[in-house]
XYZ file of C-alpha atoms in Angstrom:
608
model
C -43.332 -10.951 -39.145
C -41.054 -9.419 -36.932
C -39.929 -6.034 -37.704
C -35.651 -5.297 -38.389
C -34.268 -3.395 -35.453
C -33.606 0.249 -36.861
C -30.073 0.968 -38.463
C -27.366 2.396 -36.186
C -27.502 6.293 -37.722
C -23.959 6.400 -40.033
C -21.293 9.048 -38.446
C -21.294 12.601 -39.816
C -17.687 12.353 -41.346
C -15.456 15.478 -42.677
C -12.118 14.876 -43.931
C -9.248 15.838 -41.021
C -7.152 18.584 -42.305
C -3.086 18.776 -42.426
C -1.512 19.206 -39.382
C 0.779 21.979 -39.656
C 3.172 23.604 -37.352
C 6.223 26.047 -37.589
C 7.811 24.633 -34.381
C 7.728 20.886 -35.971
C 7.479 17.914 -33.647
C 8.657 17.343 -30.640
C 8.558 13.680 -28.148
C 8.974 12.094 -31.929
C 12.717 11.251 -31.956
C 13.110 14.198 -34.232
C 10.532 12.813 -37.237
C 8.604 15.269 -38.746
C 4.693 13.473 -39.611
C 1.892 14.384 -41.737
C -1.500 13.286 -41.017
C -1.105 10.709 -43.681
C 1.387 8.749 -41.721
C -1.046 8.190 -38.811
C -3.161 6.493 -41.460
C -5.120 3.440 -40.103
C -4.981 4.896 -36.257
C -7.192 6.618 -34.247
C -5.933 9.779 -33.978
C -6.621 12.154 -31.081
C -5.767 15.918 -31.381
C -5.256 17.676 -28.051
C -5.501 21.347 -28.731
C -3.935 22.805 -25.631
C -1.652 25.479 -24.034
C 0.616 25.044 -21.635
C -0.559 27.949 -19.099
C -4.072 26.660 -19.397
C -4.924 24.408 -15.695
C -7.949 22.628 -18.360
C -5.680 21.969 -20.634
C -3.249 20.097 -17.861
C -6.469 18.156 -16.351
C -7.294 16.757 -19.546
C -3.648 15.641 -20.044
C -4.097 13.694 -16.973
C -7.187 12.598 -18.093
C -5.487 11.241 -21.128
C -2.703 9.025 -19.661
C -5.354 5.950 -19.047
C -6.864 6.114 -22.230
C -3.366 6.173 -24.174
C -2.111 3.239 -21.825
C -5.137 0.951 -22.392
C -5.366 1.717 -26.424
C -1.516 2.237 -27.237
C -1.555 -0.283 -29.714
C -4.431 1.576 -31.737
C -4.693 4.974 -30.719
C -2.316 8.076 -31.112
C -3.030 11.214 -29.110
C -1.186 13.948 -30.932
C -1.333 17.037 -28.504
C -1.364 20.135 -31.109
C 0.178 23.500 -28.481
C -1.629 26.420 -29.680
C -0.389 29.359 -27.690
C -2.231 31.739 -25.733
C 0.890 34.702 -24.824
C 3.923 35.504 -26.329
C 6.058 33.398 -23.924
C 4.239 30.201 -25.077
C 4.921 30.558 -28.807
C 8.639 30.470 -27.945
C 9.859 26.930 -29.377
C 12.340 26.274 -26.298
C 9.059 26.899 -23.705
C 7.447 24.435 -25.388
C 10.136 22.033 -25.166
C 10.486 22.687 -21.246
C 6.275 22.231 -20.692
C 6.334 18.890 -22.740
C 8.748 18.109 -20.126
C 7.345 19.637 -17.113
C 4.054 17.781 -17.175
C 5.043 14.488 -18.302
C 3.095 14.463 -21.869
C 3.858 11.072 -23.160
C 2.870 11.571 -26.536
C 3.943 13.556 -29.858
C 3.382 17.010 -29.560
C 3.050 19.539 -32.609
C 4.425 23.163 -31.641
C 2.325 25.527 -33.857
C 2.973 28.770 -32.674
C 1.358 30.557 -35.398
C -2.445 29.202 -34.434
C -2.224 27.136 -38.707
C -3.712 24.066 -37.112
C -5.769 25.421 -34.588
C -7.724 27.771 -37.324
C -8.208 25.167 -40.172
C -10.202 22.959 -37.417
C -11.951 26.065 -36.542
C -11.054 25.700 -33.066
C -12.345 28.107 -30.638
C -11.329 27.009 -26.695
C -8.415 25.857 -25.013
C -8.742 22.487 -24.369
C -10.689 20.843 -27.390
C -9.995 17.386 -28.106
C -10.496 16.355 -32.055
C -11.213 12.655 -32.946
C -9.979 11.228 -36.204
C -10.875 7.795 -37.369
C -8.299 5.493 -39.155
C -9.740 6.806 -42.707
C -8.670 10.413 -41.753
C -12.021 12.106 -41.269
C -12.998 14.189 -37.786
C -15.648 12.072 -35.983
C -16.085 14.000 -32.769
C -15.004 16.930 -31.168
C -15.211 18.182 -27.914
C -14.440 21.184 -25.876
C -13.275 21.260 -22.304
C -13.055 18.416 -19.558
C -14.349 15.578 -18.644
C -14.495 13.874 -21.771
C -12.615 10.916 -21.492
C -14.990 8.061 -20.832
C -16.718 9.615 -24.102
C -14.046 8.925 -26.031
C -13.251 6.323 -24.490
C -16.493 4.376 -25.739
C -15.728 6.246 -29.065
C -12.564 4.402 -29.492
C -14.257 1.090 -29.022
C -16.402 1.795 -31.330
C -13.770 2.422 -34.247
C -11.770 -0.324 -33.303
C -14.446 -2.488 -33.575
C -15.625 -0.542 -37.431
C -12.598 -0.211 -38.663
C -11.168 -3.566 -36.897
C -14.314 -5.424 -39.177
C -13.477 -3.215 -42.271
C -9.982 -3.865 -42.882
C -8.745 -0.155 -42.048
C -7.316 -0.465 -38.418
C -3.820 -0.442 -38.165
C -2.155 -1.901 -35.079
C 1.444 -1.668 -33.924
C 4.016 0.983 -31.900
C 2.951 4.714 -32.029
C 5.684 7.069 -32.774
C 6.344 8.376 -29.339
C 9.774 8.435 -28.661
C 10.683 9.386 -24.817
C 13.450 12.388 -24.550
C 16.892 11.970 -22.577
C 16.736 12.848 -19.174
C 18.857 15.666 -17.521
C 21.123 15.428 -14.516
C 19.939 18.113 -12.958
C 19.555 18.300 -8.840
C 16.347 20.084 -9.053
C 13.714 19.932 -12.342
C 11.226 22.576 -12.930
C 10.783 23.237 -9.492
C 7.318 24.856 -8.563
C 7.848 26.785 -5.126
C 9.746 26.854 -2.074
C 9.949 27.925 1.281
C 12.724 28.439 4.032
C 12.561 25.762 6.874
C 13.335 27.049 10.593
C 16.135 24.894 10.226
C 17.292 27.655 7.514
C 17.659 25.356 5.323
C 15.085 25.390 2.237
C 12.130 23.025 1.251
C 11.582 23.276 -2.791
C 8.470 21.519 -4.364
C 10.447 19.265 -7.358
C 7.662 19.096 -9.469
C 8.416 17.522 -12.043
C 9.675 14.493 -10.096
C 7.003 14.592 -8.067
C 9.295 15.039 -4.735
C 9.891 17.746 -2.056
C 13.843 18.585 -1.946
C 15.388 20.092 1.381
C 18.060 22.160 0.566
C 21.071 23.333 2.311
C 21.124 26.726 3.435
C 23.865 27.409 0.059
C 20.577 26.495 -1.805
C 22.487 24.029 -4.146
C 23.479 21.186 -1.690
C 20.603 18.346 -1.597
C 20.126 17.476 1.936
C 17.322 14.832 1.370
C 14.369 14.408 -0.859
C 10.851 13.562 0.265
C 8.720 11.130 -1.633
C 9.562 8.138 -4.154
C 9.870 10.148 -7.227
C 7.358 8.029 -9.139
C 3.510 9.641 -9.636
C 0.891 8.327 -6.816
C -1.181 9.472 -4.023
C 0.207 7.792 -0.810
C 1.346 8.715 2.982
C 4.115 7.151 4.334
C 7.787 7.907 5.352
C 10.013 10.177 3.424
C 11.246 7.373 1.304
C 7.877 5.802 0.537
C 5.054 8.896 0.156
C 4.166 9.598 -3.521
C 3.354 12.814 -4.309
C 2.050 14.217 -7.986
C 3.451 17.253 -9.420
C 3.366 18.913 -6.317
C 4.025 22.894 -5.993
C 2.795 25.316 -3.343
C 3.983 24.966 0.601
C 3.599 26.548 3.681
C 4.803 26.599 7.208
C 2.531 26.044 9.640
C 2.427 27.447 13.575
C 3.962 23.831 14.714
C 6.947 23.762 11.949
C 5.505 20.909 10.088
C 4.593 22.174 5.971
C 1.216 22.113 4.183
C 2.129 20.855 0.743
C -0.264 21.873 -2.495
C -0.378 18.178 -4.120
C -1.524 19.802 -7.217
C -2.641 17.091 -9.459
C -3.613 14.730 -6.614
C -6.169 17.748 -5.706
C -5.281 17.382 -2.191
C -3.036 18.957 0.590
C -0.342 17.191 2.118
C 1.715 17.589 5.921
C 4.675 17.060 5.845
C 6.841 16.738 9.330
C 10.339 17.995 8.650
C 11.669 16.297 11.694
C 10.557 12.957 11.360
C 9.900 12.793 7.855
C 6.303 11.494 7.479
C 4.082 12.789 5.419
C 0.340 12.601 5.692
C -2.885 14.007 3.840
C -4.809 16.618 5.691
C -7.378 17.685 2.300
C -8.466 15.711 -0.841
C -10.147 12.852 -1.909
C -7.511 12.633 -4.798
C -10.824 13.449 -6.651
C -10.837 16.272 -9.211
C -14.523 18.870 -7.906
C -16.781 18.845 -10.119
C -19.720 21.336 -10.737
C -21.880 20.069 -7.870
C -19.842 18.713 -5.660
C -19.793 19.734 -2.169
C -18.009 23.263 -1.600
C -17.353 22.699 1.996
C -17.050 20.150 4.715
C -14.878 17.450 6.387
C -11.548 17.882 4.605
C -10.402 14.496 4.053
C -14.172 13.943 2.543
C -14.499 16.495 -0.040
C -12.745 17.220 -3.358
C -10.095 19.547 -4.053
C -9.199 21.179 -8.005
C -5.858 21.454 -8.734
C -4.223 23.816 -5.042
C -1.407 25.524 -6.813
C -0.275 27.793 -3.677
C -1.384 27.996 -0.179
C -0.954 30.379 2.956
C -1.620 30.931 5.936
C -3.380 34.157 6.328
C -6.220 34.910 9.466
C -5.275 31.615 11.418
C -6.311 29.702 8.405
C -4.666 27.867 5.367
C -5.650 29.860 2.472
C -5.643 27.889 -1.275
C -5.500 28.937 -4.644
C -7.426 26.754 -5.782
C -6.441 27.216 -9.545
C -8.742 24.018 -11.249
C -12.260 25.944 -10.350
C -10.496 30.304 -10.321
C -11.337 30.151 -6.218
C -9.949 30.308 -3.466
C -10.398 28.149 -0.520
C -9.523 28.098 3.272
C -8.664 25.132 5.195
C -9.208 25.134 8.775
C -6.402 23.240 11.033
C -8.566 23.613 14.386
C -11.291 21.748 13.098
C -10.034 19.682 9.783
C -12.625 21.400 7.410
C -12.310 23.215 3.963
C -14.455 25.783 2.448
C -14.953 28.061 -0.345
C -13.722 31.619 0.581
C -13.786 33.631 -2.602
C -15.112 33.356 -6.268
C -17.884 32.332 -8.096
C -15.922 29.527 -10.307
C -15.860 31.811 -13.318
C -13.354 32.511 -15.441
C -12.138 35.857 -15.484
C -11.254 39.515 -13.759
C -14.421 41.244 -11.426
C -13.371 42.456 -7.906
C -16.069 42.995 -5.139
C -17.526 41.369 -2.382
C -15.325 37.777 -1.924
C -18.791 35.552 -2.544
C -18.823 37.399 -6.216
C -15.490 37.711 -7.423
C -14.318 36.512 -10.380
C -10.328 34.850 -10.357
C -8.440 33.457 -13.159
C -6.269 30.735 -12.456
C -4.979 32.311 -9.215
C -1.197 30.333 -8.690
C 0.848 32.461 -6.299
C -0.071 33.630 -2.557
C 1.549 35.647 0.085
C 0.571 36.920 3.275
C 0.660 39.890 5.334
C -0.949 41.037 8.265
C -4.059 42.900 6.705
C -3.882 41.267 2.780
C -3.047 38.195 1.197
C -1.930 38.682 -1.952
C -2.306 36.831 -5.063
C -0.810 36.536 -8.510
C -3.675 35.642 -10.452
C -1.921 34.254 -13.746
C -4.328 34.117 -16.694
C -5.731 37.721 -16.435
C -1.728 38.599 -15.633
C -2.851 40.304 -12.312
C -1.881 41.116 -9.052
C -4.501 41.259 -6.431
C -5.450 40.637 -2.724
C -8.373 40.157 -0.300
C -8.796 42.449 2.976
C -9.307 41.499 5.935
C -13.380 42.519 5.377
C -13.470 39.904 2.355
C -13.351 42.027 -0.507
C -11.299 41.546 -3.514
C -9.355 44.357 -5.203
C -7.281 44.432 -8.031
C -4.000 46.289 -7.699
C -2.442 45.752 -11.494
C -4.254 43.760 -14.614
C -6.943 44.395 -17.279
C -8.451 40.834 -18.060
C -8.083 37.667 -19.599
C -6.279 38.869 -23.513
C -4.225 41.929 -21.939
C -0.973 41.285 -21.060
C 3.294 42.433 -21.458
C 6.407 44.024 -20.059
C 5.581 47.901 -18.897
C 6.408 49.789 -15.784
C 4.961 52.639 -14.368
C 1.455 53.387 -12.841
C -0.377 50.480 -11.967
C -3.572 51.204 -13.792
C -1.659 50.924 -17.298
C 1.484 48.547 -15.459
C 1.654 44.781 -17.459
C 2.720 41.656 -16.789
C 2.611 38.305 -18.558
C 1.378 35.183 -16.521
C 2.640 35.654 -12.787
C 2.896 32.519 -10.718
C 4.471 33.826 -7.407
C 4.345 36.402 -5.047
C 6.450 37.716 -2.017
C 5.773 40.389 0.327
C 8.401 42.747 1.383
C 9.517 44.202 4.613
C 8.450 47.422 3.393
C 5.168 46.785 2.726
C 5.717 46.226 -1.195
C 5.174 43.142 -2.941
C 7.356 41.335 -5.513
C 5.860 39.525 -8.488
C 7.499 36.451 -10.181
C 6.970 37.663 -13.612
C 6.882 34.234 -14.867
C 6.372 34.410 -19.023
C 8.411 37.811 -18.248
C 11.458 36.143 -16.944
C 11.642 39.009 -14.392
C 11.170 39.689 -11.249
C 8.694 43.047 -11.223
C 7.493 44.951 -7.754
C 4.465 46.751 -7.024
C 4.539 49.538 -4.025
C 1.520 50.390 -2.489
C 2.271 53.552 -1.565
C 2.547 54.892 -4.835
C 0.990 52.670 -6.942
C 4.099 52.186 -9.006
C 5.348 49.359 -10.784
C 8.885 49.032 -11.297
C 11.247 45.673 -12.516
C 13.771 44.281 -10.053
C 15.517 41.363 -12.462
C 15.621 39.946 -15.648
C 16.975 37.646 -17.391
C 15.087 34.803 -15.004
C 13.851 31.812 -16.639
C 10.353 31.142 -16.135
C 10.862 32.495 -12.364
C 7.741 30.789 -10.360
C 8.479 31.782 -6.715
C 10.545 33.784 -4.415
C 11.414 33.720 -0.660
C 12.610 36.326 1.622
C 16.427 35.552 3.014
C 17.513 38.753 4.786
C 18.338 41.347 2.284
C 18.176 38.849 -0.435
C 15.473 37.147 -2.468
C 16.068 33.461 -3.136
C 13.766 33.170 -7.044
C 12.562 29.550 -7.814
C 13.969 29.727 -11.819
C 11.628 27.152 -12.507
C 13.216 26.829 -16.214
C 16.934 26.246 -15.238
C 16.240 23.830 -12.638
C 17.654 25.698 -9.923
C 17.496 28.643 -6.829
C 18.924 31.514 -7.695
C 20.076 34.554 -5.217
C 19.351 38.210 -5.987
C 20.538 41.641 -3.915
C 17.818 43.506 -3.276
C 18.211 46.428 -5.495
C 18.227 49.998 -4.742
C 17.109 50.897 -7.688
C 14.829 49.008 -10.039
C 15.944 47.867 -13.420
C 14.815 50.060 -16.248
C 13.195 48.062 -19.268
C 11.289 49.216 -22.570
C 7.354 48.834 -22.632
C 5.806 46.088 -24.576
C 2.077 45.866 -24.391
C 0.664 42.287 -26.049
C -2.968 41.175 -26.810
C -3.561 37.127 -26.992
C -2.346 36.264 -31.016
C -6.094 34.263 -30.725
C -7.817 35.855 -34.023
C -10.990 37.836 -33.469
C -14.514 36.206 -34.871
C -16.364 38.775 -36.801
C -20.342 38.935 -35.833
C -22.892 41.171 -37.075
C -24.148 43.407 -34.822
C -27.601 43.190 -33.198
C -29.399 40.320 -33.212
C -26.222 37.334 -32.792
C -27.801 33.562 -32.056
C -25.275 31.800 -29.966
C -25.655 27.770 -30.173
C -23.768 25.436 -27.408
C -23.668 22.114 -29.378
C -23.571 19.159 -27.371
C -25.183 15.658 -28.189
C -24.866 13.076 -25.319
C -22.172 10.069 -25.741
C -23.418 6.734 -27.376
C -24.965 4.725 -24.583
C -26.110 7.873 -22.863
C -28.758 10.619 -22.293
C -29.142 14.225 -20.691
C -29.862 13.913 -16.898
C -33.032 15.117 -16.024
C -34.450 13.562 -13.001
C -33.902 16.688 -11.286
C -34.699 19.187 -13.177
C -32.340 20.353 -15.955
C -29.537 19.077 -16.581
C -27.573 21.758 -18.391
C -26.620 25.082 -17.765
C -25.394 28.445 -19.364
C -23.872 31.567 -18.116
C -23.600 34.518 -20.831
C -21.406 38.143 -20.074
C -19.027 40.321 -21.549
C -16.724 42.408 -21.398
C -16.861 45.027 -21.408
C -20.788 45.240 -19.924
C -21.879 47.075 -23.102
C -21.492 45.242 -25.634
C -23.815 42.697 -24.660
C -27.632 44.644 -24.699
C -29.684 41.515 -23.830
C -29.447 37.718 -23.907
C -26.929 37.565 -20.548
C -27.312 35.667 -17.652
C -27.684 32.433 -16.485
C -30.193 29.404 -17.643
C -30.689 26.005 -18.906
C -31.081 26.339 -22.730
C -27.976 25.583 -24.150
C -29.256 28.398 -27.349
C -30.021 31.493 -26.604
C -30.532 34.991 -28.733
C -27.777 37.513 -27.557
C -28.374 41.427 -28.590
C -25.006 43.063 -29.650
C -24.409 46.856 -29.045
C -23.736 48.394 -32.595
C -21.635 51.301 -31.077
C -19.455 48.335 -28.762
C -16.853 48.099 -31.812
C -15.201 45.074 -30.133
C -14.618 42.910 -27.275
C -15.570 39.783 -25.513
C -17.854 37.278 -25.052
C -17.633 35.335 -21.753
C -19.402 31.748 -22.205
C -19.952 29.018 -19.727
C -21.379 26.204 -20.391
C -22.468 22.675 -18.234
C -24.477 19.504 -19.266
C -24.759 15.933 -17.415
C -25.365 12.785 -18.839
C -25.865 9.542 -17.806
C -25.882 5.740 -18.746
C -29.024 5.181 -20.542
C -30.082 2.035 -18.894
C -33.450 1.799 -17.525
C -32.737 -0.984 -15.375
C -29.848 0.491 -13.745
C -31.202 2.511 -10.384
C -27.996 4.090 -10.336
C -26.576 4.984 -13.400
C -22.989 6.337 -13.829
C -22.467 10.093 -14.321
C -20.651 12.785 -16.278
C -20.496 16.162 -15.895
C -19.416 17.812 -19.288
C -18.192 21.634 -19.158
C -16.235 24.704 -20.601
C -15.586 27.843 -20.475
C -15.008 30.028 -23.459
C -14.068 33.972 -23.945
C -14.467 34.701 -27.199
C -12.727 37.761 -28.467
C -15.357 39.838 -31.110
C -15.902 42.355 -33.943
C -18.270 43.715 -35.127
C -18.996 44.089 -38.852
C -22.242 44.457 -41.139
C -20.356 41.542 -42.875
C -20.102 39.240 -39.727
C -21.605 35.904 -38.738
C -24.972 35.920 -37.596
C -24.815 32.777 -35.579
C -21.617 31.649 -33.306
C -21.464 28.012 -32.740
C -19.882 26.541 -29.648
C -19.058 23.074 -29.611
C -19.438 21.215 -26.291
C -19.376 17.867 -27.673
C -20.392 16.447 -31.154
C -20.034 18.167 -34.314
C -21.957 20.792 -35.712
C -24.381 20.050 -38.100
């Protein structure tokens, strides 16, 4: 008798709450949905923030998956704000635009959604099947070809059961604007004096006349794509940073291509000098050939010490590419999230998005800890204004208790000072070394993202209004009242002492933890500040660990990172594909006698 194959195990199912939102919907046509109306799709909820660089990887990540499955699956992307700035309605509007999200998005600046799914990390990416219960959930990047099998799996259930629905989704494209420029990223002046603006959103450079307003010519096709060519025929994708080099010719931060671009203002031709198009991944080479290694989202570069310095805002690093030799390298940061200065091999960046050199520093506006900072000559970083990742506002004065709120540029100044493109400030702010004062030039910017040096005038990239706009210099700095924010994220109440942290993650159908060679997963436990956290830090390969919380610590924050790899579980494949699967999570604490005992992190899966 031959014995019945064992039954598939049934899916852990909970029933999908409401989705709720103050700021309604937006990309809908101007329908308002409940979950309800999704009914017999397979609905995925993207739980991001626009500031967050994960959060716009897995959006790119997305845009297969929704092509190939439109007629079954909706991706609903639920914006859950980190700062103030991003709970503003009209912000939201401008980011859904900015980075090309093709599906209906759910403004809920109040956090309503985000807390009934108990989310804790920005990204996290919620699976609903076409009954309305949560099926999966996952935390970070790199998901996609786990969902992607998911999805094949419900279609085929539900297809079998009666309960798929196929047909349109409810995305409805907005009108597009007339604008010359749209949320342009950075710019630069050409020796021509003419200026070179990255058009990001239309994935183009733009030369600009000298009046900064007349369009000269644009450089690239305009559509999304990764190829060299004239200036008519190169693609670029959501390209931002530039630089001039010693010959005249530009190195161009090709931010979602992960690569770095030359272009040749004289004859128009652009050409790739860095990037595979490849997003790096935990193990992938950190130096080499730079046409053979991958690149993570360059946001800025420079060129500071003979070399091309990159923020390299996917992995919080910076790198240097070398023009004399056609290498890149790793040149500061450890690839963890968050705000430690010291020696450039153990620094910790955030995010960094803005750059600007000067003979002994190069600056850098490191935008999710809301810092300004730079790297000597020697290799060490310092930290000249900025707290950490949940600390942020609008206050002047002494540097040590001076705020700002998400700064993408930076522009040194002839006398040594710096100015900071205030970005979620919608001001222009400056920070003089010689006193350690901060002090506000401008306001009333929109989403400023750049500025450039033009005599006694700075040129600010207003990102948000789509155009350049010229400021005097002022004598005296623009006086503004203090605000001082925290991140609206609620804090989760643990008991102090003993506190077991649990990573959940349970390998895709069709797949296994990697462990030819060695462990396959890794985690990296610290917080902030040092105290709170007695025992249980550190880095090692069990994804559960037993953390020992400081009684007298009060409050603060636990700093979480978290890897696994799986792999097709095929024993007669010799070279099974690959996935790296990874987050990082700060999660603000208190401590109470009344507090969880446990804090679950979920990776991938649910938790049982």
């Amino acid at each position: 008798m031959t014995a019945s194959p064992a039954p598939t195990p049934r899916r852990v199912r909970v029933r999908a709450p409401e989705l709720i939102g103050e700021g309604g919907w937006l990309n809908t046509g101007g329908e308002q949905y409940t979950l309800a109306d999704f009914r017999g799709r397979i609905v995925i909820l993207d739980f991001w923030t626009f500031c967050c660089i994960n959060c716009l990887h897995v959006l790119d990540e997305l845009r297969e998956l929704e092509e190939k499955h439109r007629d079954t699956v909706v991706v609903i992307g639920v914006h859950s704000p980190k700062f103030v700035h991003e709970a503003e309605h009209r912000a939201v509007v401008d980011a859904v635009e900015r980075y090309g999200v093709e599906h209906p998005v759910l403004d809920d600046p109040e956090l309503a959604t985000w807390k009934q799914y108990a989310v804790r990390a920005w990204p996290t990416l919620v699976v609903i099947d076409p009954e309305g219960y949560v099926v999966a959930q996952h935390a970070g990047e790199g998901h996609a070809h786990a969902i992607e099998r998911l999805v094949g799996e419900l279609e085929a259930e539900h297809g079998a059961k009666g309960t798929l629905r196929r047909g349109d989704g409810p995305y409805v494209a907005p009108e597009p604007e007339p604008t010359a420029l749209r949320f342009p990223g950075k710019a630069l002046v050409l020796p021509s004096g003419n200026f070179l603006v990255s058009d990001t959103t239309r994935h183009q450079l733009v030369e600009l006349a000298e009046d900064g307003e007349t369009v000269v010519r644009r450089i690239g096709s305009g559509t999304r794509g990764f190829a060299d060519g004239t200036a008519g025929t190169a693609a670029f994708s959501e390209p931002q940073g530039l630089a001039l080099l010693d010959d005249s010719s530009v190195v161009v931060a090709d931010t979602v291509n992960h690569a770095l671009r030359r272009y040749d203002p004289v004859s128009g031709e652009v050409t790739t000098l860095a990037g595979t198009g490849k997003q790096w991944w935990q193990g992938s080479p950190t130096s080499g050939p730079a046409r053979e290694t991958d690149l993570s989202s360059p946001w800025d570069v420079a060129l500071f010490g003979g070399k091309v310095w990159i923020a390299m805002a996917g992995v919080h690093q910076l790198w240097v590419y070398d023009p004399a030799d056609g290498t890149v390298a790793v040149a500061a940061g450890t690839t963890n999230e968050g705000l430690v200065d010291g020696p450039a091999a153990e620094a910790w960046f955030a995010q960094p998005s803005g750059l600007a050199a000067t003979a002994e520093r190069l600056w850098l506006a490191d935008s999710e800890t809301s810092a300004l900072r730079w790297v000597d000559l020697d290799g060490v970083v310092r930290t000249a204004v900025g707290t950490g990742l949940f600390d942020f506002g609008h206050r002047d004065g002494a540097a040590d208790q001076a705020l700002f709120q998400h700064p993408l540029g930076v522009t040194a100044l002839p006398d040594g000072s710096v100015a900071v493109s205030d970005t979620y400030n919608h001001a222009l702010r400056r920070y003089d070394p010689a006193t350690g004062e901060v002090t506000t030039l401008a306001t009333d910017l929109r989403e400023p993202s750049d500025a450039v040096l033009v005599g006694d005038d700075l040129v600010v990239v207003e990102s948000a209004r789509h155009r350049l706009t010229r400021l005097r210099l002022p004598e005296e700095a623009v006086r503004v009242a203090a605000v001082a924010h925290r991140t609206q994220r609620a804090a989760t109440e643990v008991a102090p002492g003993t506190l077991r942290l649990d990573v959940i993650f349970q390998a895709p159908a069709g797949q296994k933890l990697d462990t030819r060679y060695g462990p396959s997963t890794r985690l990296l436990v610290s917080s902030t500040p040092p105290g709170l956290l007695l025992s249980g830090g550190g880095a090692g390969t069990d994804l559960s660990r037993t953390l020992e919380l400081d009684p007298q610590a009060g409050e603060g924050v636990l700093h979480v990172s978290a890897m696994a790899a799986s792999c097709d579980d095929d024993p007669s494949n010799e070279y099974p594909a690959c996935h790296v699967h990874q987050q990082d999570w700060g999660v603000p604490v208190v401590l109470t006698e009344k507090g969880a005992d446990r804090l679950p992190l979920v990776l991938a899966g649910l938790d049982a």
